[in-house]
mmCIF file of C-alpha atoms in Angstrom:
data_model
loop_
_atom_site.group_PDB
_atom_site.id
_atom_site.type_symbol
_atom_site.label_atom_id
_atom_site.label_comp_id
_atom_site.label_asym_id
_atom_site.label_seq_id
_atom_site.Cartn_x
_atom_site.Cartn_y
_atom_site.Cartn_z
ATOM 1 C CA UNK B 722 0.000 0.000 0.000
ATOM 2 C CA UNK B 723 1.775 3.598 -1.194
ATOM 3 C CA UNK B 724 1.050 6.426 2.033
ATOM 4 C CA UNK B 725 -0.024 9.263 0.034
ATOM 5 C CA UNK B 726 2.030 12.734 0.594
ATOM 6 C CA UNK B 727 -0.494 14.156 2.088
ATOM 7 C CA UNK B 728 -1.259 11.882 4.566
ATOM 8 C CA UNK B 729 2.538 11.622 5.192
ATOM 9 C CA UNK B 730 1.896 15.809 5.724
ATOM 10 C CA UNK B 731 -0.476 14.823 8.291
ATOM 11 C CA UNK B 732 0.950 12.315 10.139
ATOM 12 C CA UNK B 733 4.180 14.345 10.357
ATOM 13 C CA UNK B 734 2.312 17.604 11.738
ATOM 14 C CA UNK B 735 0.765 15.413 14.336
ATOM 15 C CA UNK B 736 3.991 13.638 15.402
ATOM 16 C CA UNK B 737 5.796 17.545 15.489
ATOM 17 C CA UNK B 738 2.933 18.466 17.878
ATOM 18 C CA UNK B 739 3.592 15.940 20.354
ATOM 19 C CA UNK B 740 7.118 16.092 20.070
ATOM 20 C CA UNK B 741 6.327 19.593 21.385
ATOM 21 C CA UNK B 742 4.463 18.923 24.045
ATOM 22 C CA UNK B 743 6.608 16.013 24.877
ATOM 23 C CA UNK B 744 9.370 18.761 24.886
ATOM 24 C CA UNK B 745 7.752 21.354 26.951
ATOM 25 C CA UNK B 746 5.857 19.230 29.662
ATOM 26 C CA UNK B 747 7.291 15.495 29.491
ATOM 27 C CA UNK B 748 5.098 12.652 28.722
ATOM 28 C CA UNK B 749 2.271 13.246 30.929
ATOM 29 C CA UNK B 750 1.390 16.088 28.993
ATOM 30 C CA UNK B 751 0.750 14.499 25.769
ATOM 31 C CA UNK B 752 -2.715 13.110 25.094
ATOM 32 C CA UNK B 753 -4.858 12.545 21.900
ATOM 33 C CA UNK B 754 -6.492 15.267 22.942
ATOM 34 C CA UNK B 755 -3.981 17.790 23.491
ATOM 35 C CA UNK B 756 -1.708 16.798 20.522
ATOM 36 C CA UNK B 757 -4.956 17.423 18.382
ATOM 37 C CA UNK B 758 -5.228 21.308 19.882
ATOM 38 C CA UNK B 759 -1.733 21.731 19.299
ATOM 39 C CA UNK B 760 -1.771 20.374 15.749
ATOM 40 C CA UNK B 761 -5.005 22.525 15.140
ATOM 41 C CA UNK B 762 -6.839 19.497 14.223
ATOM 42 C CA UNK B 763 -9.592 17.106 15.577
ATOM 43 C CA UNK B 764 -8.931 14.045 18.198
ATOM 44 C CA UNK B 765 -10.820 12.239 15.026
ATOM 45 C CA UNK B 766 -8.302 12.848 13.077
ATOM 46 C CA UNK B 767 -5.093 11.872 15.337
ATOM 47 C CA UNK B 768 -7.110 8.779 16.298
ATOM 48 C CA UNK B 769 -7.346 8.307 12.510
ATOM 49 C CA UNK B 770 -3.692 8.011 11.860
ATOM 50 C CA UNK B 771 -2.489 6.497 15.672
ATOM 51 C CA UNK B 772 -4.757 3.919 16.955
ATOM 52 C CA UNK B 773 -4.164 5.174 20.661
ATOM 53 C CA UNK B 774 -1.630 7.327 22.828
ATOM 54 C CA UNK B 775 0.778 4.824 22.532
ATOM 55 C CA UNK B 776 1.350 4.145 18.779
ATOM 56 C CA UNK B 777 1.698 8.062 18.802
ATOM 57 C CA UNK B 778 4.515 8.187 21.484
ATOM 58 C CA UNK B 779 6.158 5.331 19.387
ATOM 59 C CA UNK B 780 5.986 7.226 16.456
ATOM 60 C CA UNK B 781 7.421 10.206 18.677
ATOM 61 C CA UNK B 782 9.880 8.173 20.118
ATOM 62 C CA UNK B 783 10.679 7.043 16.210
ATOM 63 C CA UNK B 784 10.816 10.866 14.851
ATOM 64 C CA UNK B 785 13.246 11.694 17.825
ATOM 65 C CA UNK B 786 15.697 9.189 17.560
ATOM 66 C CA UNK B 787 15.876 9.380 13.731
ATOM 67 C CA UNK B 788 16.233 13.554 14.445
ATOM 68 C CA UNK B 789 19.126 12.762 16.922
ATOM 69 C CA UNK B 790 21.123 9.944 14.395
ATOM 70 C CA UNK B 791 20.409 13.026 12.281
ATOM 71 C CA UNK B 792 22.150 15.639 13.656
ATOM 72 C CA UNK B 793 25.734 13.229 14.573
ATOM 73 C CA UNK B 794 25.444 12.185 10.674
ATOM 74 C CA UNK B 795 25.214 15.825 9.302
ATOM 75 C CA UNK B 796 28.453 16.918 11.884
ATOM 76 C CA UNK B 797 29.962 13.480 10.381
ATOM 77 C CA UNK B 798 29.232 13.863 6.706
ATOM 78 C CA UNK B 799 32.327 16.090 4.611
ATOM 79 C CA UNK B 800 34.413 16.564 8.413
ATOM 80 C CA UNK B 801 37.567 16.845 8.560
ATOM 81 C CA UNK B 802 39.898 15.603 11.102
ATOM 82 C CA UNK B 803 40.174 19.232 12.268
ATOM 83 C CA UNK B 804 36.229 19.945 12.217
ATOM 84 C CA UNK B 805 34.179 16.669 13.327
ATOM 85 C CA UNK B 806 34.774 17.096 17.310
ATOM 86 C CA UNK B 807 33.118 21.142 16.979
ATOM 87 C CA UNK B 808 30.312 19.689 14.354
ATOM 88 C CA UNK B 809 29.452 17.138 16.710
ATOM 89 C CA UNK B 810 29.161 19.394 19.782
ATOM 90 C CA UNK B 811 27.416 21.557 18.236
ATOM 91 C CA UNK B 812 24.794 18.592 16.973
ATOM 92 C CA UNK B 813 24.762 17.914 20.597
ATOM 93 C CA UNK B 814 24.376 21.429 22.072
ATOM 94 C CA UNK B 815 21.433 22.486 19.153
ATOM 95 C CA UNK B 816 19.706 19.040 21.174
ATOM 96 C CA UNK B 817 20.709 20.391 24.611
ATOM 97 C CA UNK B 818 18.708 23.397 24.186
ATOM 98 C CA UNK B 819 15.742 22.596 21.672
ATOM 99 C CA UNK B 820 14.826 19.597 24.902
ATOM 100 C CA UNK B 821 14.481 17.004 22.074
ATOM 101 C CA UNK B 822 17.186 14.472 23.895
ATOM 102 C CA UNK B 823 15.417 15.286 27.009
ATOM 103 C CA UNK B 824 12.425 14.120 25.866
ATOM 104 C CA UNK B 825 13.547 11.197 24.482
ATOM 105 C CA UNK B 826 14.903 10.157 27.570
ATOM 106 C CA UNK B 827 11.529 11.311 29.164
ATOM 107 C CA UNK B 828 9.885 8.589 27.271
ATOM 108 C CA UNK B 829 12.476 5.948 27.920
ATOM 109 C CA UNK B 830 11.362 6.500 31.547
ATOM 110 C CA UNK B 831 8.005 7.027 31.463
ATOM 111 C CA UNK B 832 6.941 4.637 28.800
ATOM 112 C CA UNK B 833 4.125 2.656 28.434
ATOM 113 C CA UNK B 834 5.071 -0.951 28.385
ATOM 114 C CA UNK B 835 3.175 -1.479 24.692
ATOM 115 C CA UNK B 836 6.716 0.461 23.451
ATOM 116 C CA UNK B 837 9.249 -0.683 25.364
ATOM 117 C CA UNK B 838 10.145 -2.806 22.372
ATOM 118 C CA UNK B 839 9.855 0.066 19.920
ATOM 119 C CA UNK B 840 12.409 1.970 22.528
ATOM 120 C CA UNK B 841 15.003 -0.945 23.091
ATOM 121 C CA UNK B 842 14.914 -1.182 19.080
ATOM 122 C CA UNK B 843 15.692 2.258 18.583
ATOM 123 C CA UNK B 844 17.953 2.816 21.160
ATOM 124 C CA UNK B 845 19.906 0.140 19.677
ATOM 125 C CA UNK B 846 19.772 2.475 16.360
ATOM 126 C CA UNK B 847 21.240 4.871 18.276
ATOM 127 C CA UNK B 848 24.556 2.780 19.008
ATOM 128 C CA UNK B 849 24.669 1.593 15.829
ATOM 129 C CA UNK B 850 24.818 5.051 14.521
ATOM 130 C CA UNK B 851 27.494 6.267 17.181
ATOM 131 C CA UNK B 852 29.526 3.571 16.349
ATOM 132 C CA UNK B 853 29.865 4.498 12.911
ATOM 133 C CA UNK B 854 30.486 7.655 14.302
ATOM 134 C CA UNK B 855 33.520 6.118 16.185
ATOM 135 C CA UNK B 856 34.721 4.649 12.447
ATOM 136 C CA UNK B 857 34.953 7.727 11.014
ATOM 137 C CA UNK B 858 36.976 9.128 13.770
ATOM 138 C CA UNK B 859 39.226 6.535 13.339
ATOM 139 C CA UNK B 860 39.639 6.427 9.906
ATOM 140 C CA UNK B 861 40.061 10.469 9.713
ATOM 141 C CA UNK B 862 42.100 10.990 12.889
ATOM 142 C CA UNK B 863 44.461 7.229 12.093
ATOM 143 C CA UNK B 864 43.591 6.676 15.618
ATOM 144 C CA UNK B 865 43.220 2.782 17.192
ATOM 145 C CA UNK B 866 41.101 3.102 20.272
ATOM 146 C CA UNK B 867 42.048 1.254 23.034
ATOM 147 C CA UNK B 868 38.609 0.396 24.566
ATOM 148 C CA UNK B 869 36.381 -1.560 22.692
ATOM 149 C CA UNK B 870 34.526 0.602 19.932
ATOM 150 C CA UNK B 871 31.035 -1.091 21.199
ATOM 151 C CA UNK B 872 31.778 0.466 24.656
ATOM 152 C CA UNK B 873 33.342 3.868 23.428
ATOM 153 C CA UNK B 874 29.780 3.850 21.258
ATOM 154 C CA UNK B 875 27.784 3.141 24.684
ATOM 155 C CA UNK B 876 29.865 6.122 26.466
ATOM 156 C CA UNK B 877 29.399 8.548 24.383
ATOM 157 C CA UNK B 878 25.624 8.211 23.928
ATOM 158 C CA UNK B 879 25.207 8.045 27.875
ATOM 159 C CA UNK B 880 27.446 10.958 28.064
ATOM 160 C CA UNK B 881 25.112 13.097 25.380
ATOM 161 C CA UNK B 882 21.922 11.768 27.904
ATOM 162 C CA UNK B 883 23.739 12.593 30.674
ATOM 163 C CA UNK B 884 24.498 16.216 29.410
ATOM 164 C CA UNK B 885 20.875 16.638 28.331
ATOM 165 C CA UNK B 886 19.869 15.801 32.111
ATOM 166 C CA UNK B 887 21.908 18.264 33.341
ATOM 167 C CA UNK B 888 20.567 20.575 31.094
ATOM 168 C CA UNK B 889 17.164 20.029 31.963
ATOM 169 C CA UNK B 890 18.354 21.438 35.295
ATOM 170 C CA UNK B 891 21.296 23.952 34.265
ATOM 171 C CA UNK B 892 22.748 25.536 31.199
ATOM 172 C CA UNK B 893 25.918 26.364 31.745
ATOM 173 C CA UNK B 894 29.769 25.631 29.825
ATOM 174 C CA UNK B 895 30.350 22.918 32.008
ATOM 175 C CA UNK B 896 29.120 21.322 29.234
ATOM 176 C CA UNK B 897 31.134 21.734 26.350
ATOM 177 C CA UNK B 898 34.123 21.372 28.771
ATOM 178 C CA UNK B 899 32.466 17.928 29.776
ATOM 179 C CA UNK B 900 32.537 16.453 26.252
ATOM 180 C CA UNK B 901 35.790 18.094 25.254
ATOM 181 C CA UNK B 902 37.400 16.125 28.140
ATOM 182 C CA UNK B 903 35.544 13.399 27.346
ATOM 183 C CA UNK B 904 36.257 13.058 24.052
ATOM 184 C CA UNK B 905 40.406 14.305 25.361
ATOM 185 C CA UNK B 906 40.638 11.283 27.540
ATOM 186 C CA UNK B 907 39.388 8.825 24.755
ATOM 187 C CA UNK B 908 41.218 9.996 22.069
ATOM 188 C CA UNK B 909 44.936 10.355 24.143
ATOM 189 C CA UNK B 910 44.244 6.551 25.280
ATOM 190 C CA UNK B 911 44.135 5.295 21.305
ATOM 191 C CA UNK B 912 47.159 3.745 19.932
#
């Protein structure tokens, strides 16, 4: 069955709306009913394209994770070996401050269990993705980690969470001096 583009249109505003909301107020503020007022359309019409609450927090949880894998792959794409470490913060930072990190991790805590498959799926997207991340490094710095890439991978995703916790608290340049010593201490220790 082909989605038509408009319906793709639709389904897209209606995600965007409760990514907002899931932004702004966490996951207890998103419900059919509110995502349809902030979407400027009828419940009818969200129920139309997400059976209930939770096949529209999937589909949030999908559109977040796909905007995060995003961002890294943009700062990765063209870098240089003088570039990628700046690119990447600032793919992190632009997630630090729009809350979209923060609300992924908001679902991962807060989830229904009817997604907790669709989350463990994804989040394993999101390693995948940050250990290409670490290949590309390696290729364009000629640097040999000494750590396991798998683990490196693992690290630096908890560290970007971690950051986006303390940023739901604070912002402040502790932050950009957390991942430049992160990323310091794991690329001295290559070979």
């Amino acid at each position: 069955m082909v989605t038509s583009p408009r319906r793709l249109r639709s389904t897209a505003r209606l995600v965007d709306a409760a990514v907002t909301l899931l932004c702004t107020e966490g996951v207890g503020g998103v419900s059919v009913q509110r995502v349809a007022d902030t979407a400027g359309v009828s419940k009818g019409l969200v129920h139309y394209h997400f059976r209930d609450k939770d096949a529209l927090l999937a589909a949030c949880a999908s559109a977040l994770v796909a905007d995060l894998v995003a961002r890294d792959e943009l700062a990765r794409q063209g870098a240089d070996a003088t570039g990628i470490l700046d690119g990447l913060w600032r793919a992190l930072e632009s997630s630090l401050q729009d809350g979209r990190r923060r609300a992924w991790l908001a679902l991962c805590a807060e989830s229904p269990p009817a997604i907790r498959d669709t989350l463990a799926a994804l989040a394993a997207d999101r390693h995948a993705a940050a250990l290409a991340l670490l290949g590309t490094l390696a290729d364009l710095l000629s640097w040999t980690p000494r750590v396991p890439r798998p683990t490196l991978a693992a690290a630096y995703v908890a560290l970007g969470d971690g950051l986006a916790l303390d940023a739901a608290i604070r912002l402040s340049a502790e932050h950009r001096r957390a991942f430049d010593a992160f990323w310091f201490s794991v690329l001295a220790d290559g070979g």
